[in-house]
Coordinates of C-alpha atoms in Angstrom, one line a residue:
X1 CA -28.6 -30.5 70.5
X2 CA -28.0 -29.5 67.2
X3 CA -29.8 -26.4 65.3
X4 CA -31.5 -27.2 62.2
X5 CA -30.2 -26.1 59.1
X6 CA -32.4 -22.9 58.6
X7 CA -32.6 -21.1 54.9
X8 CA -32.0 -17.6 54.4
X9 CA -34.7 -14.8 52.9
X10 CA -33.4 -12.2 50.6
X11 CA -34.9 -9.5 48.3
X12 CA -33.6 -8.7 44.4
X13 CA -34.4 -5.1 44.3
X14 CA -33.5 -1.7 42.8
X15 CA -31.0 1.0 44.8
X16 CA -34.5 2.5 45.2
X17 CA -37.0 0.1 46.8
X18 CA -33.6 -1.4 48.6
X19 CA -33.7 0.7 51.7
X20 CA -37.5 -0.2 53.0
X21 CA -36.8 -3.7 52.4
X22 CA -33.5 -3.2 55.1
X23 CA -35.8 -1.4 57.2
X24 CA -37.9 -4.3 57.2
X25 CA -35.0 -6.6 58.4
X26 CA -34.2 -8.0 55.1
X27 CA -31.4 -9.2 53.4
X28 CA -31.1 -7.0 50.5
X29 CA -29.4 -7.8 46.7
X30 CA -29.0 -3.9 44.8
X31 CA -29.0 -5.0 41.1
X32 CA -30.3 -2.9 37.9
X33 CA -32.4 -4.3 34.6
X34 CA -28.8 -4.8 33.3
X35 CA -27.6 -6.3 36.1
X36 CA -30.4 -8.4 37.5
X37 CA -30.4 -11.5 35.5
X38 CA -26.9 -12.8 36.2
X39 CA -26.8 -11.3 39.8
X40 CA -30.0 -13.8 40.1
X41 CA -28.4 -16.7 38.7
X42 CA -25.5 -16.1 40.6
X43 CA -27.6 -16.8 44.2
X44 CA -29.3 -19.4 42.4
X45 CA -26.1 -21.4 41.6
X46 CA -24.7 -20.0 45.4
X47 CA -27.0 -22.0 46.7
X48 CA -27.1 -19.6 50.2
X49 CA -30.7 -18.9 50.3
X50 CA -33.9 -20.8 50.2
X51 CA -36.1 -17.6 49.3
X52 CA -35.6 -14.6 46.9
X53 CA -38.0 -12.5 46.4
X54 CA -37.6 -10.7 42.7
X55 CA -38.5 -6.5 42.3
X56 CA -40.5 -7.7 38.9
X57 CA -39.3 -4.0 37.7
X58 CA -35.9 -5.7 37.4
X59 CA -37.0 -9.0 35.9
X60 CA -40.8 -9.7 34.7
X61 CA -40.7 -13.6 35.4
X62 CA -38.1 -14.9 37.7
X63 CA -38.9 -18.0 37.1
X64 CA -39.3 -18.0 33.4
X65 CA -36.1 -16.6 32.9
X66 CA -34.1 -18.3 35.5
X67 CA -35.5 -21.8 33.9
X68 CA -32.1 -23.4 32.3
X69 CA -30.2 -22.5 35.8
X70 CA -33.3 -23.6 38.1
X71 CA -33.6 -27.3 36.4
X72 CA -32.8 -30.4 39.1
X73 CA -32.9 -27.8 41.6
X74 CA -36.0 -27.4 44.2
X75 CA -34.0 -24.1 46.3
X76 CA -34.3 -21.1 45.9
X77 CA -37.8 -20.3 45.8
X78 CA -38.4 -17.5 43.8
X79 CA -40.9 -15.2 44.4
X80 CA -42.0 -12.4 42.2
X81 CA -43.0 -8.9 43.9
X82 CA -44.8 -6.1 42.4
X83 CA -42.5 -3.0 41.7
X84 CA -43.6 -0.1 43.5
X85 CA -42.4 1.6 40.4
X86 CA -45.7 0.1 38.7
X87 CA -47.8 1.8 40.8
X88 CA -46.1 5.4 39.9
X89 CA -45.9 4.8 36.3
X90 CA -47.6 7.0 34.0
X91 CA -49.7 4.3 32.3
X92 CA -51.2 3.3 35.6
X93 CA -53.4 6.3 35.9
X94 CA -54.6 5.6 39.7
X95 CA -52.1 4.7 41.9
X96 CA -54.4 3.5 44.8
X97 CA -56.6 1.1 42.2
X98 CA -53.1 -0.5 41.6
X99 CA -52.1 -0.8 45.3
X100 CA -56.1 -1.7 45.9
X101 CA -56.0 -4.8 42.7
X102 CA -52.8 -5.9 44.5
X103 CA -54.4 -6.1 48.1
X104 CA -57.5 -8.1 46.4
X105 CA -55.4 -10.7 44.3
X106 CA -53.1 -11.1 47.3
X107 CA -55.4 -12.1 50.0
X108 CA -58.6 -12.5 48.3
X109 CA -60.9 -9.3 49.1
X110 CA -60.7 -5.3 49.8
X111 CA -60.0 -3.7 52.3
X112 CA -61.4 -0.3 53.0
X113 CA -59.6 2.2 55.7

C-alpha cells in the first residue's frame, strides 16, 4: 500500500510570534518586514508546502504581493493571520475589542467567558 502524497503546513512569522507557533507543533519560517517577501517567494517557488500561513505584520497581503510568482500555480495556499503585534499597538486602544472583532469575523459570533 502506498501513502498518499500529504502537503506540509508552515507559518511565516516574526523571531517573536515564532516560538508559540513551535509550541503548537508547527513548522516555523523566522523572516523580518525586510526579509519576508523573498523568503515567501522562495517556498512558493520550493514547492514543499501546500499551506503557509503569513504573520500579516510581516506582509499585509500575501496574496496580493506574491501575485506574479503565484500565477499557473494552485499550491501553496496562503493564508493571512492577524499579528499579535496588532493587538498591542498603540493605535488599537483596547486590546481585547481587537482579540473580541477577530473571534466574531472568524467564526461568526462572540463569545463571552
Amino acid at each position: 500500500m502506498t501513502r498518499p502524497n500529504t502537503q506540509r503546513v508552515a507559518v511565516l512569522s516574526d523571531a517573536e510570534t515564532a516560538t508559540g507557533y513551535r509550541l503548537a507543533g508547527a513548522a516555523v519560517i523566522e523572516a523580518t518586514p525586510d526579509t519576508a517577501l523573498a523568503t515567501l517567494e522562495r517556498l512558493i517557488t520550493e514547492g514543499q508546502y501546500g499551506l503557509v500561513a503569513v504573520d500579516t505584520g510581516l506582509i499585509p497581503d500575501p496574496a496580493t504581493a506574491t501575485a506574479r510568482v503565484m500565477r499557473g500555480r494552485d499550491l501553496p495556499i496562503l493564508l493571512p493571520i492577524p499579528s499579535l503585534r496588532d493587538a498591542f499597538n498603540p493605535d488599537t486602544v483596547d486590546a481585547k475589542a481587537y482579540m473580541g472583532k477577530l473571534v466574531r469575523d472568524t467564526i461568526g459570533f462572540d463569545i463571552k467567558l
